XYZ file of C-alpha atoms in Angstrom:
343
model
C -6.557 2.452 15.559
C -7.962 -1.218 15.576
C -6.186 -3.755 14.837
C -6.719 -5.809 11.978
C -6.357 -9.706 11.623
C -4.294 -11.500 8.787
C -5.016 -14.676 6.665
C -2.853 -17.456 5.424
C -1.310 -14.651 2.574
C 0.973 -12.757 5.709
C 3.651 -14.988 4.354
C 4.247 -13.169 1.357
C 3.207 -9.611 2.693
C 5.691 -9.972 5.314
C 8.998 -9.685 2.002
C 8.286 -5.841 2.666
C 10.907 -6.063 6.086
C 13.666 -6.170 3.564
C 12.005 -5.030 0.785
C 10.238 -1.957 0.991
C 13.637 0.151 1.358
C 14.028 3.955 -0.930
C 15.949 6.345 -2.535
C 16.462 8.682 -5.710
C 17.132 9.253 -9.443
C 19.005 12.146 -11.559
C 19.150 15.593 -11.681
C 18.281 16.919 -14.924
C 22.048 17.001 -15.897
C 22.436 13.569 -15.234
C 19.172 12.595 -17.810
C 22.050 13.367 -20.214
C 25.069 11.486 -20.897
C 26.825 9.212 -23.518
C 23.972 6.363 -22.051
C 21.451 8.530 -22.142
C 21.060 8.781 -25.967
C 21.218 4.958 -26.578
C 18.314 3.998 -24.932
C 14.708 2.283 -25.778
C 11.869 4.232 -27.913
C 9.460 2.389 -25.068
C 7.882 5.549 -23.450
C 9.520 5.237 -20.052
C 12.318 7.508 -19.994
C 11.485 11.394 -18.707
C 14.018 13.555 -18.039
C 14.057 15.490 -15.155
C 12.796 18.109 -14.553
C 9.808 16.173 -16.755
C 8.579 18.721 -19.750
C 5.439 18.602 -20.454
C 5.029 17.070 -16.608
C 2.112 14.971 -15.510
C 0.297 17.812 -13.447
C -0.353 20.229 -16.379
C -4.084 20.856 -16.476
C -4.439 18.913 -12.942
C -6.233 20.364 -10.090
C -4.960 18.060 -7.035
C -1.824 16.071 -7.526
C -0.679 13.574 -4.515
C 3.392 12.754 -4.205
C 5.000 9.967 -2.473
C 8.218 9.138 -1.358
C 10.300 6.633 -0.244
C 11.697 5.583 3.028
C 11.247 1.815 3.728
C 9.098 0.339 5.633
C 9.039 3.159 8.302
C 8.189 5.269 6.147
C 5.021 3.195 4.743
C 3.692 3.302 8.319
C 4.256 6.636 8.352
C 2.167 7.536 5.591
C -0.656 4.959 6.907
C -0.700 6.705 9.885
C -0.453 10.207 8.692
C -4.287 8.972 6.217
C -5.786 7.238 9.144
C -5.577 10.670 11.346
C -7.005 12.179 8.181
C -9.555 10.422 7.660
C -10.714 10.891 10.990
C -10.746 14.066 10.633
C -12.444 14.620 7.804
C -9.902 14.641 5.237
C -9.245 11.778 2.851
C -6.391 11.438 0.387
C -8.903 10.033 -2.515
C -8.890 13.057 -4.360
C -5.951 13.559 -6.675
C -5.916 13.685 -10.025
C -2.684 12.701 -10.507
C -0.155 10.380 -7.836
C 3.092 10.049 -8.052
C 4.924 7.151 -6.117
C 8.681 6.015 -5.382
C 9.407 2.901 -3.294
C 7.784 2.534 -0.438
C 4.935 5.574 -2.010
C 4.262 3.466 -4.836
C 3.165 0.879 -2.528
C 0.972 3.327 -0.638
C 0.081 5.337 -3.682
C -0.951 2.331 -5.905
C -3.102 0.960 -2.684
C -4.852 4.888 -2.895
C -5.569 4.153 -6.406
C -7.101 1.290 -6.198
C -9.217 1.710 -3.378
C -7.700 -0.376 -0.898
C -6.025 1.718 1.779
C -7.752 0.264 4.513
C -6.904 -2.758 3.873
C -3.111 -1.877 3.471
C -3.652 0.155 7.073
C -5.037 -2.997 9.060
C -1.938 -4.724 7.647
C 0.566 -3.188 8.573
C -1.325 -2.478 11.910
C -0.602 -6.445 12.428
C 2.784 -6.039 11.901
C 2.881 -3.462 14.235
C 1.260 -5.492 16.653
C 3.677 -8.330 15.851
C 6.371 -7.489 14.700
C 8.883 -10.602 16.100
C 6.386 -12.657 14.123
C 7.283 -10.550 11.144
C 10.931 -10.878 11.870
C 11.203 -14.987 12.493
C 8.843 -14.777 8.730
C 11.539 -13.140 7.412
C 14.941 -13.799 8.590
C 18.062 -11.432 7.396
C 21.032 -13.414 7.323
C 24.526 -11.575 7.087
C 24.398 -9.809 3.652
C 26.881 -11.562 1.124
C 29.525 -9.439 -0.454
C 27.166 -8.709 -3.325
C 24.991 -6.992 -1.434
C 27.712 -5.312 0.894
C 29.027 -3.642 -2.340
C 25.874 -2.569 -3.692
C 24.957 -0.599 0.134
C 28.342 0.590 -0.314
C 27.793 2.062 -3.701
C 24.548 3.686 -2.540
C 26.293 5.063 0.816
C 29.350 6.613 -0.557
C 28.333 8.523 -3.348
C 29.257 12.024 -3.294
C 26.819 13.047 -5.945
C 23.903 12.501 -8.518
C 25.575 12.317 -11.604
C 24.664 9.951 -14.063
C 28.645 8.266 -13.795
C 27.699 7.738 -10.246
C 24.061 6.230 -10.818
C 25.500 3.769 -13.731
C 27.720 2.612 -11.111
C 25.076 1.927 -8.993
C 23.339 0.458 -10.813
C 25.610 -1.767 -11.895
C 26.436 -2.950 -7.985
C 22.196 -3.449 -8.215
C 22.662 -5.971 -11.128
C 25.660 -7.723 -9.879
C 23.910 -8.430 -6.408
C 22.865 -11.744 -5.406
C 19.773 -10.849 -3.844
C 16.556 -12.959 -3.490
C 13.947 -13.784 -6.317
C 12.383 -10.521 -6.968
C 9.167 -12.953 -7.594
C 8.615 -12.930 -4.300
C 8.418 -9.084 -3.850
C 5.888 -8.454 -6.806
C 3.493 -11.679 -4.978
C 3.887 -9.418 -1.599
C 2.618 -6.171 -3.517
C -0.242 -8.170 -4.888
C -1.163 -9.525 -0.950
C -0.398 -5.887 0.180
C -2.344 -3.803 -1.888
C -5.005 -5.633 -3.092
C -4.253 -4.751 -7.048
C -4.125 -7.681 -9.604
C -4.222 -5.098 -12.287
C -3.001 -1.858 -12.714
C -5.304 0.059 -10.360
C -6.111 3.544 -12.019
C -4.729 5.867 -15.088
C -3.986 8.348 -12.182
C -1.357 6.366 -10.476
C 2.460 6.428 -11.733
C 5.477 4.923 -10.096
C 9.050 6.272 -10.353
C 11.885 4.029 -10.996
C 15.292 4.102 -12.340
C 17.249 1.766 -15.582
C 20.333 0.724 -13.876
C 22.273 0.653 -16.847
C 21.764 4.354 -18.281
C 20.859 6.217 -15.125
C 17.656 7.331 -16.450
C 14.653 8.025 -14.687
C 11.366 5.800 -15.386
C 7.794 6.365 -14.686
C 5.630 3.741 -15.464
C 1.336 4.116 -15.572
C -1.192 2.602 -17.225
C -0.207 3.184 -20.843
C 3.089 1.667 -19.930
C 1.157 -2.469 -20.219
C 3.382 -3.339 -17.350
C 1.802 -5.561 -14.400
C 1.554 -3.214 -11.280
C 3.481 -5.614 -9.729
C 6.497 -5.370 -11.243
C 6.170 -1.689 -11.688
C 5.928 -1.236 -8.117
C 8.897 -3.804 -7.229
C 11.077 -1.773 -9.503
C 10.109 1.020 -7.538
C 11.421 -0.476 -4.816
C 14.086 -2.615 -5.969
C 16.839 -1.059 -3.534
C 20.172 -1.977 -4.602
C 21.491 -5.114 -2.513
C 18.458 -5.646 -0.787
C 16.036 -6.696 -3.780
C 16.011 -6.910 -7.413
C 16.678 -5.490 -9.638
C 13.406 -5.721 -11.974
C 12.772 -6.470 -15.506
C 10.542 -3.712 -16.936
C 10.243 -4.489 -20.682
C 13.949 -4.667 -21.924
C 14.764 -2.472 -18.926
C 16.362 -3.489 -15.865
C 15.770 -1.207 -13.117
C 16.503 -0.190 -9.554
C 15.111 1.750 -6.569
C 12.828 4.744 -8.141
C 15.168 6.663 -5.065
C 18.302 6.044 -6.204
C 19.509 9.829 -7.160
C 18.846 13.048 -5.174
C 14.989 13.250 -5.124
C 13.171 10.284 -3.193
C 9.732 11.879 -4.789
C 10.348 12.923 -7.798
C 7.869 16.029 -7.712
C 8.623 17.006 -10.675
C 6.289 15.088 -12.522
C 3.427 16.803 -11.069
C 4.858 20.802 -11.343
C 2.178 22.941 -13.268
C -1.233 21.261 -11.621
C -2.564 23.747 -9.392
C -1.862 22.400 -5.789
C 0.401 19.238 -5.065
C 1.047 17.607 -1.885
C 4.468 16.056 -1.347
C 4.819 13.750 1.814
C 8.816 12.787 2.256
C 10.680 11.206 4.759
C 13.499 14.082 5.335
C 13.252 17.562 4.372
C 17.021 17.379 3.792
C 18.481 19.367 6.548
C 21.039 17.726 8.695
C 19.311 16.274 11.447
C 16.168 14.852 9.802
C 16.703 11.760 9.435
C 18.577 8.694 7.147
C 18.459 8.039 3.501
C 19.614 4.876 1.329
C 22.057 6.705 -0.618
C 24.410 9.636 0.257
C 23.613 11.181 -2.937
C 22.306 15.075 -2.043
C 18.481 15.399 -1.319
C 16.795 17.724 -3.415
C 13.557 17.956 -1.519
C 13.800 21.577 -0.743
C 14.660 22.699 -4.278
C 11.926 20.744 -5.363
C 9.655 22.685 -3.756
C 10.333 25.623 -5.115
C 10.626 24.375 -8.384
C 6.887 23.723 -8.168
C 6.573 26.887 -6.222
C 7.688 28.827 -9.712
C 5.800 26.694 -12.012
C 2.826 27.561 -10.459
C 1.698 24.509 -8.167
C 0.725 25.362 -4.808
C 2.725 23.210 -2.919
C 2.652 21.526 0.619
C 5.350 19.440 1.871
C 4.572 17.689 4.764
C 7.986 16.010 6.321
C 8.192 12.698 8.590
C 11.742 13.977 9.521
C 12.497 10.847 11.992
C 15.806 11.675 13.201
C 17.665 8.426 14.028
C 15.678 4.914 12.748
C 15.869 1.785 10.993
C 13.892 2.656 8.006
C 13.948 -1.681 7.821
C 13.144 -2.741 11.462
C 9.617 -4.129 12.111
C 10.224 -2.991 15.612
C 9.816 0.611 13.678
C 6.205 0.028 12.291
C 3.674 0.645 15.268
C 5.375 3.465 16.543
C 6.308 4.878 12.945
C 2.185 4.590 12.888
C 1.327 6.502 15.908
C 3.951 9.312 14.786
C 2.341 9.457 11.278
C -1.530 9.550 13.142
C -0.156 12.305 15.530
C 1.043 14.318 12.954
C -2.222 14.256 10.873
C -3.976 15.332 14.115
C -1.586 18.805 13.976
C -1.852 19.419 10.786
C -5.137 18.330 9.736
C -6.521 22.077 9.743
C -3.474 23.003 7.381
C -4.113 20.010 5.248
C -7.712 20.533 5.095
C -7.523 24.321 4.209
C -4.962 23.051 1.152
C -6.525 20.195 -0.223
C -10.611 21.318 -0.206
Protein backbone atom coordinates (compact mmCIF):
# COMPACT_ATOMS: atom_id res chain seq x y z
CA UNK A 1 0.00 0.00 0.00
CA UNK A 2 1.44 3.51 -1.01
CA UNK A 3 2.14 5.78 1.11
CA UNK A 4 0.43 8.89 1.36
CA UNK A 5 1.88 12.46 2.16
CA UNK A 6 0.43 14.88 4.91
CA UNK A 7 -0.16 18.72 4.93
CA UNK A 8 0.25 21.34 7.56
CA UNK A 9 -3.30 19.76 9.35
CA UNK A 10 -1.04 16.36 10.78
CA UNK A 11 -0.90 18.46 13.87
CA UNK A 12 -4.29 17.97 14.87
CA UNK A 13 -4.80 14.42 13.24
CA UNK A 14 -1.98 13.22 15.18
CA UNK A 15 -4.60 13.77 19.03
CA UNK A 16 -5.80 10.19 17.83
CA UNK A 17 -2.31 8.51 19.74
CA UNK A 18 -4.13 9.17 22.93
CA UNK A 19 -7.33 9.60 21.75
CA UNK A 20 -8.73 7.08 19.68
CA UNK A 21 -8.87 4.45 22.72
CA UNK A 22 -12.53 1.94 23.18
CA UNK A 23 -14.74 0.14 25.13
CA UNK A 24 -18.52 -0.72 26.03
CA UNK A 25 -22.00 0.21 27.36
CA UNK A 26 -24.89 -1.82 29.32
CA UNK A 27 -26.50 -4.87 29.15
CA UNK A 28 -30.08 -4.56 28.81
CA UNK A 29 -30.47 -4.88 32.67
CA UNK A 30 -28.32 -2.16 33.25
CA UNK A 31 -30.62 0.35 30.67
CA UNK A 32 -32.71 0.16 33.87
CA UNK A 33 -32.08 1.60 37.14
CA UNK A 34 -33.17 4.41 39.59
CA UNK A 35 -31.00 6.84 36.80
CA UNK A 36 -32.37 5.38 34.14
CA UNK A 37 -35.93 6.82 34.49
CA UNK A 38 -34.77 10.45 35.14
CA UNK A 39 -33.28 11.13 32.08
CA UNK A 40 -33.76 13.64 28.89
CA UNK A 41 -36.90 13.28 26.35
CA UNK A 42 -33.89 14.16 23.62
CA UNK A 43 -34.05 10.94 21.46
CA UNK A 44 -30.68 9.52 22.42
CA UNK A 45 -31.25 6.99 24.91
CA UNK A 46 -31.93 3.13 23.46
CA UNK A 47 -31.94 0.48 25.59
CA UNK A 48 -30.23 -2.45 24.87
CA UNK A 49 -31.01 -4.82 23.27
CA UNK A 50 -32.52 -1.66 20.98
CA UNK A 51 -36.47 -2.48 20.12
CA UNK A 52 -37.46 -1.53 17.20
CA UNK A 53 -33.43 -1.69 16.20
CA UNK A 54 -31.92 0.23 13.34
CA UNK A 55 -31.59 -2.85 10.89
CA UNK A 56 -35.34 -3.67 10.59
CA UNK A 57 -36.20 -3.54 6.91
CA UNK A 58 -32.26 -3.22 6.06
CA UNK A 59 -30.61 -5.39 3.60
CA UNK A 60 -26.71 -4.82 4.47
CA UNK A 61 -25.85 -3.38 7.82
CA UNK A 62 -21.92 -2.61 8.59
CA UNK A 63 -20.74 -2.71 12.58
CA UNK A 64 -17.76 -1.22 14.08
CA UNK A 65 -15.97 -1.50 17.09
CA UNK A 66 -13.60 -0.09 19.14
CA UNK A 67 -10.04 -0.76 19.97
CA UNK A 68 -7.82 2.40 19.76
CA UNK A 69 -5.77 3.29 17.43
CA UNK A 70 -4.65 -0.32 16.57
CA UNK A 71 -7.61 -1.16 15.96
CA UNK A 72 -8.37 1.82 13.35
CA UNK A 73 -5.42 0.47 11.34
CA UNK A 74 -6.78 -2.62 11.56
CA UNK A 75 -9.91 -1.91 9.97
CA UNK A 76 -7.99 0.33 7.21
CA UNK A 77 -6.12 -2.45 6.41
CA UNK A 78 -8.68 -5.13 6.54
CA UNK A 79 -10.86 -2.33 3.41
CA UNK A 80 -7.70 -1.74 1.54
CA UNK A 81 -7.22 -5.76 0.98
CA UNK A 82 -10.89 -5.54 0.06
CA UNK A 83 -10.92 -3.31 -2.15
CA UNK A 84 -8.33 -4.91 -3.98
CA UNK A 85 -10.05 -7.59 -4.26
CA UNK A 86 -13.03 -6.62 -5.41
CA UNK A 87 -14.98 -6.01 -2.43
CA UNK A 88 -15.75 -2.58 -1.04
CA UNK A 89 -17.40 -1.74 2.26
CA UNK A 90 -19.70 1.15 0.52
CA UNK A 91 -22.66 -0.78 0.60
CA UNK A 92 -24.55 -0.78 3.88
CA UNK A 93 -27.57 0.50 4.56
CA UNK A 94 -27.13 1.01 7.90
CA UNK A 95 -23.40 1.54 10.07
CA UNK A 96 -23.00 1.36 13.31
CA UNK A 97 -19.77 2.82 15.00
CA UNK A 98 -18.11 2.88 18.64
CA UNK A 99 -14.79 4.66 19.24
CA UNK A 100 -12.31 4.09 17.13
CA UNK A 101 -15.42 2.52 14.36
CA UNK A 102 -17.10 5.69 14.47
CA UNK A 103 -14.06 7.23 13.20
CA UNK A 104 -13.75 4.64 10.45
CA UNK A 105 -17.46 4.27 9.98
CA UNK A 106 -18.25 8.06 9.70
CA UNK A 107 -15.08 8.32 7.11
CA UNK A 108 -17.23 5.20 5.06
CA UNK A 109 -20.12 7.44 5.12
CA UNK A 110 -18.88 10.18 3.86
CA UNK A 111 -16.85 9.00 1.20
CA UNK A 112 -13.52 9.56 2.40
CA UNK A 113 -11.84 6.29 3.30
CA UNK A 114 -9.01 6.75 1.22
CA UNK A 115 -8.13 9.57 2.47
CA UNK A 116 -8.37 8.29 6.17
CA UNK A 117 -6.13 5.07 4.73
CA UNK A 118 -3.17 7.30 3.30
CA UNK A 119 -3.25 8.89 6.77
CA UNK A 120 -2.76 6.70 8.88
CA UNK A 121 -0.37 5.01 6.31
CA UNK A 122 1.93 8.21 7.30
CA UNK A 123 1.74 7.48 10.67
CA UNK A 124 2.70 4.19 10.05
CA UNK A 125 5.52 5.28 8.19
CA UNK A 126 6.38 7.73 10.98
CA UNK A 127 5.35 6.99 13.76
CA UNK A 128 8.30 8.75 16.24
CA UNK A 129 7.11 11.84 14.39
CA UNK A 130 3.66 11.04 15.65
CA UNK A 131 4.94 10.40 19.09
CA UNK A 132 7.34 13.76 19.64
CA UNK A 133 3.59 15.55 18.06
CA UNK A 134 2.06 14.16 20.79
CA UNK A 135 3.86 13.67 23.94
CA UNK A 136 2.18 11.51 26.99
CA UNK A 137 3.38 12.80 30.09
CA UNK A 138 2.84 10.65 33.37
CA UNK A 139 -1.01 10.52 33.74
CA UNK A 140 -2.15 12.70 36.84
CA UNK A 141 -4.12 11.01 39.52
CA UNK A 142 -7.31 11.96 37.71
CA UNK A 143 -6.68 10.02 35.05
CA UNK A 144 -4.99 7.08 37.08
CA UNK A 145 -8.42 6.70 38.83
CA UNK A 146 -10.51 6.85 35.92
CA UNK A 147 -8.11 3.66 34.08
CA UNK A 148 -8.57 2.20 37.35
CA UNK A 149 -12.30 2.39 37.34
CA UNK A 150 -12.42 1.02 33.78
CA UNK A 151 -9.81 -1.91 34.69
CA UNK A 152 -11.30 -3.25 37.79
CA UNK A 153 -14.75 -3.62 37.16
CA UNK A 154 -16.12 -6.93 37.71
CA UNK A 155 -19.25 -6.32 35.75
CA UNK A 156 -21.69 -4.25 33.47
CA UNK A 157 -24.12 -3.10 35.72
CA UNK A 158 -25.39 0.20 35.55
CA UNK A 159 -23.87 0.90 39.55
CA UNK A 160 -20.62 0.06 37.98
CA UNK A 161 -20.95 2.27 34.69
CA UNK A 162 -22.27 5.43 36.91
CA UNK A 163 -19.13 4.99 38.67
CA UNK A 164 -17.30 5.18 35.74
CA UNK A 165 -18.51 7.55 34.55
CA UNK A 166 -18.19 9.59 37.20
CA UNK A 167 -14.08 8.88 37.35
CA UNK A 168 -14.64 10.16 33.31
CA UNK A 169 -16.05 13.54 34.58
CA UNK A 170 -13.77 14.06 37.43
CA UNK A 171 -10.61 13.55 35.11
CA UNK A 172 -8.41 16.28 34.22
CA UNK A 173 -7.83 15.37 30.81
CA UNK A 174 -7.02 17.66 27.81
CA UNK A 175 -9.52 20.03 25.90
CA UNK A 176 -11.75 17.66 24.18
CA UNK A 177 -11.67 20.65 21.41
CA UNK A 178 -8.82 19.35 20.22
CA UNK A 179 -10.14 15.77 19.56
CA UNK A 180 -13.39 16.87 17.61
CA UNK A 181 -10.67 19.41 15.23
CA UNK A 182 -8.61 15.92 14.73
CA UNK A 183 -11.91 14.03 13.55
CA UNK A 184 -12.63 16.89 11.23
CA UNK A 185 -8.67 16.62 9.69
CA UNK A 186 -9.16 12.77 9.85
CA UNK A 187 -12.17 12.11 8.16
CA UNK A 188 -12.80 14.70 5.98
CA UNK A 189 -16.60 15.43 7.40
CA UNK A 190 -17.56 19.08 8.32
CA UNK A 191 -21.09 17.91 8.50
CA UNK A 192 -22.73 14.98 9.45
CA UNK A 193 -21.79 12.69 6.56
CA UNK A 194 -24.91 10.41 5.75
CA UNK A 195 -28.47 9.37 7.48
CA UNK A 196 -26.88 5.82 7.39
CA UNK A 197 -24.14 6.43 9.81
CA UNK A 198 -24.77 6.23 13.78
CA UNK A 199 -22.24 6.37 16.54
CA UNK A 200 -22.58 4.65 19.95
CA UNK A 201 -21.79 6.43 23.06
CA UNK A 202 -22.55 6.33 26.64
CA UNK A 203 -24.14 9.42 29.42
CA UNK A 204 -21.75 9.11 32.19
CA UNK A 205 -24.10 10.07 34.68
CA UNK A 206 -27.07 7.45 34.10
CA UNK A 207 -25.20 4.63 32.41
CA UNK A 208 -27.30 4.74 29.44
CA UNK A 209 -26.45 3.91 26.10
CA UNK A 210 -26.53 6.76 23.24
CA UNK A 211 -26.64 6.59 19.57
CA UNK A 212 -26.47 9.63 17.87
CA UNK A 213 -27.31 10.08 13.66
CA UNK A 214 -28.45 12.56 11.67
CA UNK A 215 -31.79 13.38 13.28
CA UNK A 216 -29.87 13.78 16.47
CA UNK A 217 -28.57 17.93 15.05
CA UNK A 218 -25.34 17.12 16.74
CA UNK A 219 -21.95 18.16 14.84
CA UNK A 220 -20.25 14.81 13.75
CA UNK A 221 -17.56 15.97 15.56
CA UNK A 222 -18.60 15.86 18.78
CA UNK A 223 -20.66 12.81 18.18
CA UNK A 224 -17.72 10.97 17.20
CA UNK A 225 -15.40 12.37 20.17
CA UNK A 226 -18.02 11.13 22.55
CA UNK A 227 -17.63 7.98 20.94
CA UNK A 228 -14.38 7.96 21.83
CA UNK A 229 -14.10 9.89 24.87
CA UNK A 230 -12.26 7.01 26.93
CA UNK A 231 -12.35 7.69 30.48
CA UNK A 232 -8.94 9.40 31.66
CA UNK A 233 -7.58 9.68 28.41
CA UNK A 234 -10.10 12.28 26.74
CA UNK A 235 -13.24 13.99 27.45
CA UNK A 236 -15.75 13.53 28.40
CA UNK A 237 -18.16 15.27 25.69
CA UNK A 238 -21.06 17.52 25.84
CA UNK A 239 -23.84 16.04 23.68
CA UNK A 240 -26.86 18.34 24.20
CA UNK A 241 -27.39 18.38 28.08
CA UNK A 242 -25.58 15.03 28.07
CA UNK A 243 -22.20 14.39 29.12
CA UNK A 244 -20.84 11.31 27.78
CA UNK A 245 -18.03 8.79 27.70
CA UNK A 246 -16.42 6.06 25.56
CA UNK A 247 -19.44 4.44 23.35
CA UNK A 248 -17.24 1.04 24.84
CA UNK A 249 -17.55 1.52 28.18
CA UNK A 250 -19.90 -1.67 29.17
CA UNK A 251 -19.64 -5.25 27.82
CA UNK A 252 -20.21 -4.78 24.03
CA UNK A 253 -17.43 -2.62 22.17
CA UNK A 254 -20.02 -2.79 18.97
CA UNK A 255 -23.06 -2.57 20.06
CA UNK A 256 -24.69 -4.95 17.32
CA UNK A 257 -27.65 -4.73 18.54
CA UNK A 258 -28.76 -1.84 16.82
CA UNK A 259 -28.61 -3.48 13.57
CA UNK A 260 -30.42 -7.18 14.63
CA UNK A 261 -33.43 -7.83 12.18
CA UNK A 262 -31.69 -6.42 8.70
CA UNK A 263 -30.98 -9.33 6.71
CA UNK A 264 -27.09 -9.75 6.82
CA UNK A 265 -24.76 -7.62 9.20
CA UNK A 266 -21.13 -7.60 9.36
CA UNK A 267 -19.51 -7.03 12.75
CA UNK A 268 -15.64 -6.35 12.69
CA UNK A 269 -14.28 -6.37 16.60
CA UNK A 270 -11.12 -6.32 18.08
CA UNK A 271 -11.49 -9.62 20.43
CA UNK A 272 -13.91 -12.28 20.04
CA UNK A 273 -13.83 -12.53 23.85
CA UNK A 274 -12.06 -15.70 24.54
CA UNK A 275 -9.09 -15.58 26.77
CA UNK A 276 -6.24 -15.12 24.69
CA UNK A 277 -7.50 -12.62 22.08
CA UNK A 278 -6.39 -9.80 22.98
CA UNK A 279 -6.82 -6.44 25.56
CA UNK A 280 -9.79 -4.32 26.23
CA UNK A 281 -10.17 -0.79 28.09
CA UNK A 282 -12.38 -2.04 30.68
CA UNK A 283 -12.57 -5.43 32.51
CA UNK A 284 -16.19 -5.34 32.21
CA UNK A 285 -17.29 -8.96 30.38
CA UNK A 286 -17.30 -8.89 26.47
CA UNK A 287 -20.41 -9.80 25.01
CA UNK A 288 -19.27 -10.24 21.46
CA UNK A 289 -20.14 -13.83 21.19
CA UNK A 290 -23.66 -13.52 22.61
CA UNK A 291 -24.13 -10.84 20.35
CA UNK A 292 -23.86 -12.85 17.63
CA UNK A 293 -26.27 -15.03 18.27
CA UNK A 294 -28.58 -12.60 19.32
CA UNK A 295 -28.61 -11.46 15.70
CA UNK A 296 -28.31 -15.04 14.70
CA UNK A 297 -32.12 -15.52 16.28
CA UNK A 298 -33.48 -12.33 15.10
CA UNK A 299 -32.88 -13.23 11.81
CA UNK A 300 -29.65 -11.26 10.56
CA UNK A 301 -27.18 -13.25 8.86
CA UNK A 302 -24.28 -12.46 10.65
CA UNK A 303 -20.41 -12.42 10.05
CA UNK A 304 -18.02 -11.54 12.64
CA UNK A 305 -14.78 -11.05 11.49
CA UNK A 306 -12.20 -10.79 14.67
CA UNK A 307 -8.70 -8.81 14.75
CA UNK A 308 -7.96 -10.96 17.91
CA UNK A 309 -4.29 -9.32 18.47
CA UNK A 310 -3.13 -11.14 21.37
CA UNK A 311 -0.72 -8.90 23.34
CA UNK A 312 -0.58 -4.89 22.00
CA UNK A 313 -0.74 -1.40 22.84
CA UNK A 314 -4.04 -0.59 21.41
CA UNK A 315 -2.29 3.35 21.93
CA UNK A 316 1.30 2.92 20.53
CA UNK A 317 2.01 4.50 17.10
CA UNK A 318 4.70 1.92 16.89
CA UNK A 319 1.35 -0.42 16.52
CA UNK A 320 -0.11 1.31 13.33
CA UNK A 321 1.92 -0.04 10.21
CA UNK A 322 2.04 -3.39 11.35
CA UNK A 323 -1.65 -3.31 12.83
CA UNK A 324 -2.13 -2.32 8.84
CA UNK A 325 -0.41 -5.13 7.22
CA UNK A 326 -2.29 -7.63 9.73
CA UNK A 327 -5.68 -6.02 8.83
CA UNK A 328 -4.59 -6.21 4.68
CA UNK A 329 -3.49 -9.90 5.28
CA UNK A 330 -6.51 -10.83 6.76
CA UNK A 331 -8.77 -9.34 3.99
CA UNK A 332 -6.60 -11.35 1.54
CA UNK A 333 -7.93 -14.81 3.56
CA UNK A 334 -11.06 -13.98 3.86
CA UNK A 335 -11.96 -12.00 0.97
CA UNK A 336 -13.79 -15.11 -0.75
CA UNK A 337 -15.88 -15.48 2.60
CA UNK A 338 -16.55 -11.81 2.69
CA UNK A 339 -17.40 -11.59 -0.84
CA UNK A 340 -19.82 -14.64 -0.86
CA UNK A 341 -21.64 -12.68 2.37
CA UNK A 342 -21.81 -9.29 1.39
CA UNK A 343 -22.84 -9.58 -2.70
Amino acid sequence: MPIGRRDLMLAAGVVLATASVPARAQTGAAAEGPSASVSFDDGLAIPIPAKPSLGQGKDRALVLGGGGEYFAAWMLGFMQGLHENGVTYDMPEVIVGTSAGSVVGSTIAGGHLARLTREFEFFGAFPKLLAALVPTPKPNPSQMRAHELCNTATDASVATIQAIGRGAMAARNPSVGKLQDMVVTLTGNLHWPSEIFHATTVDCYSGQRLVVWSASNVHISHAVSASMSLPGIFGPTWIGDRICMDGGMGPSSTHSDLVAGAKRAIVVSLTDGLPGSGPRFSSMPNSILQEIKDLEAAGTKALLIAANPGKVDLVSPEEIAPAMKLGYDRAVQEVDKVRAFWA
